[in-house]
């Protein structure tokens, strides 16, 4: 027999059953919250046309995409690839089915995406993304931006994490500010420097700005700008001190104020702040942008992010579909939470009861009790290993459950059954009614 | 702008939201049933080593597999491919993690698999399979075969389908019978003919047997054999009439009897029968095999199948991991059920309530009511399209929900809210307590 490597490929997250159960529980919490906010499921194919997936992309995305070839029909080679996010397939879906959708379309997509990134600890090539998006036709009020952020925060709150902070900014404010300095031609480059400021030293940030041939005065102003954070009134006040022309940032500030007011009304004042350092790299954002961090663990990076894109479908349609979305990268988040021991598996047993008939004679009765418990919504395993020692069977039971019911001749006779707690050793009489 | 085709690729099932909700509901019913029977989730990567995936395969599988290439690291080319079923990755998983699993390992996998089949109506290249398997070490009692069948039947029963029939056979009985005719060398070929008998005429079946150079007497016996079906006693009696040597089929018959007894004890006597025509094409089955059909719609083919394989991991390990499993091919099944109008989408609204504030002034109150309802487990959409006409907003609401709550100035003032049923027009006062 040829020796075959049975490890999963590098970059793949493969979990043991009890850990998988925990992962699935977190995923279900997210999905339930998304549904409760009125988001509706869709699923797009994992394999799509390369020209669709790469319609806008470039750079890393193009390098990291997994292309797909079929042996039988090789003429398809390189025409097909695996989706690398949910946003591109969603924009295709919206254009394709626009006449059958109801707008603003509240949609959630939870599934695996694929990127052939270089192997690196905590980076995955196959990963779950849990997305919500709201897509409008022609117009979409800014209030929906707040809805996305509130929903994402509610979903993450189900995880029992350390204190979170939502940091919110608006691209129009960033570009308006840069414009007010007379540096419109450098919007992209300056945004890039702001986006990276948290990962490098203050000196390096200033150096990067100077390398763009910006005057020392403007370097200082940009540096001050990116460090402004707080509530909307404070931000406005601090901005006033470095601005010549308020009209350049008016639209961005107005939108931030609207988002702030709704989030405050939703009792989230202690959780979010306006933070002008948040830019988000991806270039399709056009207004609100947000990221969520664990306040005392900023070094692990953002645990969710998203924002407003005025032109979701511009690669596929001339019509306007403004949208706003947010995403939780669950595979990476789960890894980070485990590494930092924020989530524990203690006593996370997927099965409620293990029923252990002592011989085949008690099998029918065992099935009866099992079905009875299943109908009440419990998960039940009937262990049929009569040939094994009872101790061994208890040991197995305790790997998947904390409760066992042993059924022997006398139990069947008396029609009395005892639940044994495998952790505490306590016993309890089973009430079948 | 270059015109890009926004249709999904051929062979992909892409559903509209309300249909997706129905699909997900059926999927959830299956998963809940699997869990209730004590099966535990795992997820294997979608991308795996080609040598793992094709360790045993050959023929069609090899032709249909999707290979994956990464642009960046082209040295990986053709070393990786998309899984085409759950069974092969499961066998890798069991070998890889054997020391951390508890046996008999009750496992369920629900996810998408990939086969580049030729495009054909009702055939999909990306498809959900909902699998359960029980894997033992060295030994696995036959009673577990019955557990798989009972669980699959219970899962399918949640669909409200027309009457189902579970047809059960045992490979040992088939090969034992062929052996008893002195035709051991033709076990594979004769099994193939039996497996296809339902798709061709009786004459064609006999012709196919004659082409194997089998005596006319044996052709008749095999033909009689494959048409035997009924309860275990009847099957045994009819077998007696064409058998010289009962010992050749003893083991197969014994196993079938054990499975029968358990299923009868589970009140399934009216639902299953022993049917010697069921063989199942895949060559890894070694004992029990079953298929489920809709009794009055056999032409749509089996809606689930599975069986016993004594040597799941033989390509990856010298140890013995006997297993038994069953699978529901949900993507194809869903398509078939829709085509035959066995499932309907009528009034399948994914959202419980749409709340419609008449202006931004009622937004905060609307959020409050929405959060209140969400905490009670309802799914709620807050429609913020104040700029639209009320009629238009009602129309939108009714595409996703059957209940709307309009909130205007007077409602906020009186703190009284009315639920309007969008289907019947009835109204009802909302009790917030």
PDB file of C-alpha atoms in Angstrom, chain B residues 264-361:
ATOM      1  CA  UNK B 264     -39.935  -3.816  12.484  1.00  0.00           C
ATOM      2  CA  UNK B 265     -39.482  -3.029  16.162  1.00  0.00           C
ATOM      3  CA  UNK B 266     -39.261   0.634  15.143  1.00  0.00           C
ATOM      4  CA  UNK B 267     -42.723   0.324  13.548  1.00  0.00           C
ATOM      5  CA  UNK B 268     -41.366   0.527  10.022  1.00  0.00           C
ATOM      6  CA  UNK B 269     -42.781  -2.797   8.757  1.00  0.00           C
ATOM      7  CA  UNK B 270     -45.084  -1.042   6.344  1.00  0.00           C
ATOM      8  CA  UNK B 271     -42.303   1.054   4.936  1.00  0.00           C
ATOM      9  CA  UNK B 272     -39.440  -1.270   4.095  1.00  0.00           C
ATOM     10  CA  UNK B 273     -39.003  -4.515   2.246  1.00  0.00           C
ATOM     11  CA  UNK B 274     -36.182  -6.812   1.308  1.00  0.00           C
ATOM     12  CA  UNK B 275     -35.616  -6.387  -2.423  1.00  0.00           C
ATOM     13  CA  UNK B 276     -32.945  -8.423  -4.151  1.00  0.00           C
ATOM     14  CA  UNK B 277     -32.723  -6.040  -7.101  1.00  0.00           C
ATOM     15  CA  UNK B 278     -30.995  -3.399  -5.004  1.00  0.00           C
ATOM     16  CA  UNK B 279     -27.237  -3.657  -5.479  1.00  0.00           C
ATOM     17  CA  UNK B 280     -25.912  -0.082  -5.675  1.00  0.00           C
ATOM     18  CA  UNK B 281     -23.246   0.532  -8.221  1.00  0.00           C
ATOM     19  CA  UNK B 282     -20.341   1.725  -6.096  1.00  0.00           C
ATOM     20  CA  UNK B 283     -17.999  -1.127  -5.423  1.00  0.00           C
ATOM     21  CA  UNK B 284     -17.076  -0.341  -1.825  1.00  0.00           C
ATOM     22  CA  UNK B 285     -20.263  -1.764  -0.304  1.00  0.00           C
ATOM     23  CA  UNK B 286     -19.764  -5.164   1.303  1.00  0.00           C
ATOM     24  CA  UNK B 287     -22.994  -5.997   3.185  1.00  0.00           C
ATOM     25  CA  UNK B 288     -26.280  -4.197   3.734  1.00  0.00           C
ATOM     26  CA  UNK B 289     -27.340  -1.896   0.880  1.00  0.00           C
ATOM     27  CA  UNK B 290     -30.518   0.185   0.776  1.00  0.00           C
ATOM     28  CA  UNK B 291     -32.316   2.688  -1.403  1.00  0.00           C
ATOM     29  CA  UNK B 292     -35.391   4.790  -0.711  1.00  0.00           C
ATOM     30  CA  UNK B 293     -37.997   5.413  -3.395  1.00  0.00           C
ATOM     31  CA  UNK B 294     -41.298   7.215  -3.596  1.00  0.00           C
ATOM     32  CA  UNK B 295     -43.637   4.280  -4.071  1.00  0.00           C
ATOM     33  CA  UNK B 296     -45.780   5.794  -6.806  1.00  0.00           C
ATOM     34  CA  UNK B 297     -42.942   7.677  -8.480  1.00  0.00           C
ATOM     35  CA  UNK B 298     -40.180   5.117  -8.926  1.00  0.00           C
ATOM     36  CA  UNK B 299     -39.226   6.687 -12.253  1.00  0.00           C
ATOM     37  CA  UNK B 300     -37.645   9.645 -10.481  1.00  0.00           C
ATOM     38  CA  UNK B 301     -35.097   7.257  -9.020  1.00  0.00           C
ATOM     39  CA  UNK B 302     -33.905   6.670  -5.480  1.00  0.00           C
ATOM     40  CA  UNK B 303     -34.041   9.629  -3.114  1.00  0.00           C
ATOM     41  CA  UNK B 304     -31.471   8.176  -0.717  1.00  0.00           C
ATOM     42  CA  UNK B 305     -29.070   5.269  -0.630  1.00  0.00           C
ATOM     43  CA  UNK B 306     -26.250   3.768   1.342  1.00  0.00           C
ATOM     44  CA  UNK B 307     -24.893   0.688   2.979  1.00  0.00           C
ATOM     45  CA  UNK B 308     -22.151  -1.141   4.796  1.00  0.00           C
ATOM     46  CA  UNK B 309     -18.469  -0.982   3.810  1.00  0.00           C
ATOM     47  CA  UNK B 310     -16.149  -3.179   5.819  1.00  0.00           C
ATOM     48  CA  UNK B 311     -13.033  -1.378   4.745  1.00  0.00           C
ATOM     49  CA  UNK B 312     -13.563   2.346   4.640  1.00  0.00           C
ATOM     50  CA  UNK B 313      -9.967   3.402   5.141  1.00  0.00           C
ATOM     51  CA  UNK B 314      -8.124   0.622   3.356  1.00  0.00           C
ATOM     52  CA  UNK B 315      -6.378   3.107   1.094  1.00  0.00           C
ATOM     53  CA  UNK B 316      -4.905   5.068   3.963  1.00  0.00           C
ATOM     54  CA  UNK B 317      -4.384   2.588   6.796  1.00  0.00           C
ATOM     55  CA  UNK B 318      -3.784  -1.073   7.492  1.00  0.00           C
ATOM     56  CA  UNK B 319      -6.193  -0.931  10.422  1.00  0.00           C
ATOM     57  CA  UNK B 320      -9.773  -1.975  10.029  1.00  0.00           C
ATOM     58  CA  UNK B 321     -12.524   0.642  10.232  1.00  0.00           C
ATOM     59  CA  UNK B 322     -15.824  -0.993   9.281  1.00  0.00           C
ATOM     60  CA  UNK B 323     -18.571   1.495   8.559  1.00  0.00           C
ATOM     61  CA  UNK B 324     -22.127   1.947   7.458  1.00  0.00           C
ATOM     62  CA  UNK B 325     -23.592   5.078   5.967  1.00  0.00           C
ATOM     63  CA  UNK B 326     -26.444   6.738   4.181  1.00  0.00           C
ATOM     64  CA  UNK B 327     -26.826   9.856   2.083  1.00  0.00           C
ATOM     65  CA  UNK B 328     -29.527  12.228   0.901  1.00  0.00           C
ATOM     66  CA  UNK B 329     -28.574  14.096  -2.256  1.00  0.00           C
ATOM     67  CA  UNK B 330     -30.497  17.227  -1.382  1.00  0.00           C
ATOM     68  CA  UNK B 331     -29.786  19.421  -4.419  1.00  0.00           C
ATOM     69  CA  UNK B 332     -31.075  16.813  -6.852  1.00  0.00           C
ATOM     70  CA  UNK B 333     -33.896  15.759  -4.526  1.00  0.00           C
ATOM     71  CA  UNK B 334     -35.051  19.350  -4.121  1.00  0.00           C
ATOM     72  CA  UNK B 335     -35.068  19.787  -7.891  1.00  0.00           C
ATOM     73  CA  UNK B 336     -37.061  16.587  -8.388  1.00  0.00           C
ATOM     74  CA  UNK B 337     -39.558  17.469  -5.655  1.00  0.00           C
ATOM     75  CA  UNK B 338     -40.103  20.890  -7.215  1.00  0.00           C
ATOM     76  CA  UNK B 339     -40.491  19.437 -10.716  1.00  0.00           C
ATOM     77  CA  UNK B 340     -43.110  17.012  -9.403  1.00  0.00           C
ATOM     78  CA  UNK B 341     -44.759  19.699  -7.287  1.00  0.00           C
ATOM     79  CA  UNK B 342     -44.380  17.759  -4.062  1.00  0.00           C
ATOM     80  CA  UNK B 343     -43.197  20.878  -2.271  1.00  0.00           C
ATOM     81  CA  UNK B 344     -44.717  24.288  -2.577  1.00  0.00           C
ATOM     82  CA  UNK B 345     -43.510  27.730  -1.705  1.00  0.00           C
ATOM     83  CA  UNK B 346     -46.951  29.127  -0.888  1.00  0.00           C
ATOM     84  CA  UNK B 347     -46.723  31.749   1.784  1.00  0.00           C
ATOM     85  CA  UNK B 348     -43.186  30.767   2.654  1.00  0.00           C
ATOM     86  CA  UNK B 349     -42.197  34.165   4.024  1.00  0.00           C
ATOM     87  CA  UNK B 350     -38.786  34.302   5.672  1.00  0.00           C
ATOM     88  CA  UNK B 351     -39.574  37.417   7.761  1.00  0.00           C
ATOM     89  CA  UNK B 352     -42.158  37.475  10.574  1.00  0.00           C
ATOM     90  CA  UNK B 353     -42.724  41.238  10.746  1.00  0.00           C
ATOM     91  CA  UNK B 354     -41.953  44.277   8.619  1.00  0.00           C
ATOM     92  CA  UNK B 355     -42.032  47.459  10.679  1.00  0.00           C
ATOM     93  CA  UNK B 356     -42.717  50.621   8.695  1.00  0.00           C
ATOM     94  CA  UNK B 357     -42.081  53.962  10.420  1.00  0.00           C
ATOM     95  CA  UNK B 358     -43.853  56.751   8.500  1.00  0.00           C
ATOM     96  CA  UNK B 359     -40.935  59.138   8.972  1.00  0.00           C
ATOM     97  CA  UNK B 360     -37.537  59.338  10.591  1.00  0.00           C
ATOM     98  CA  UNK B 361     -39.277  60.583  13.759  1.00  0.00           C
TER      99      UNK B 361
END
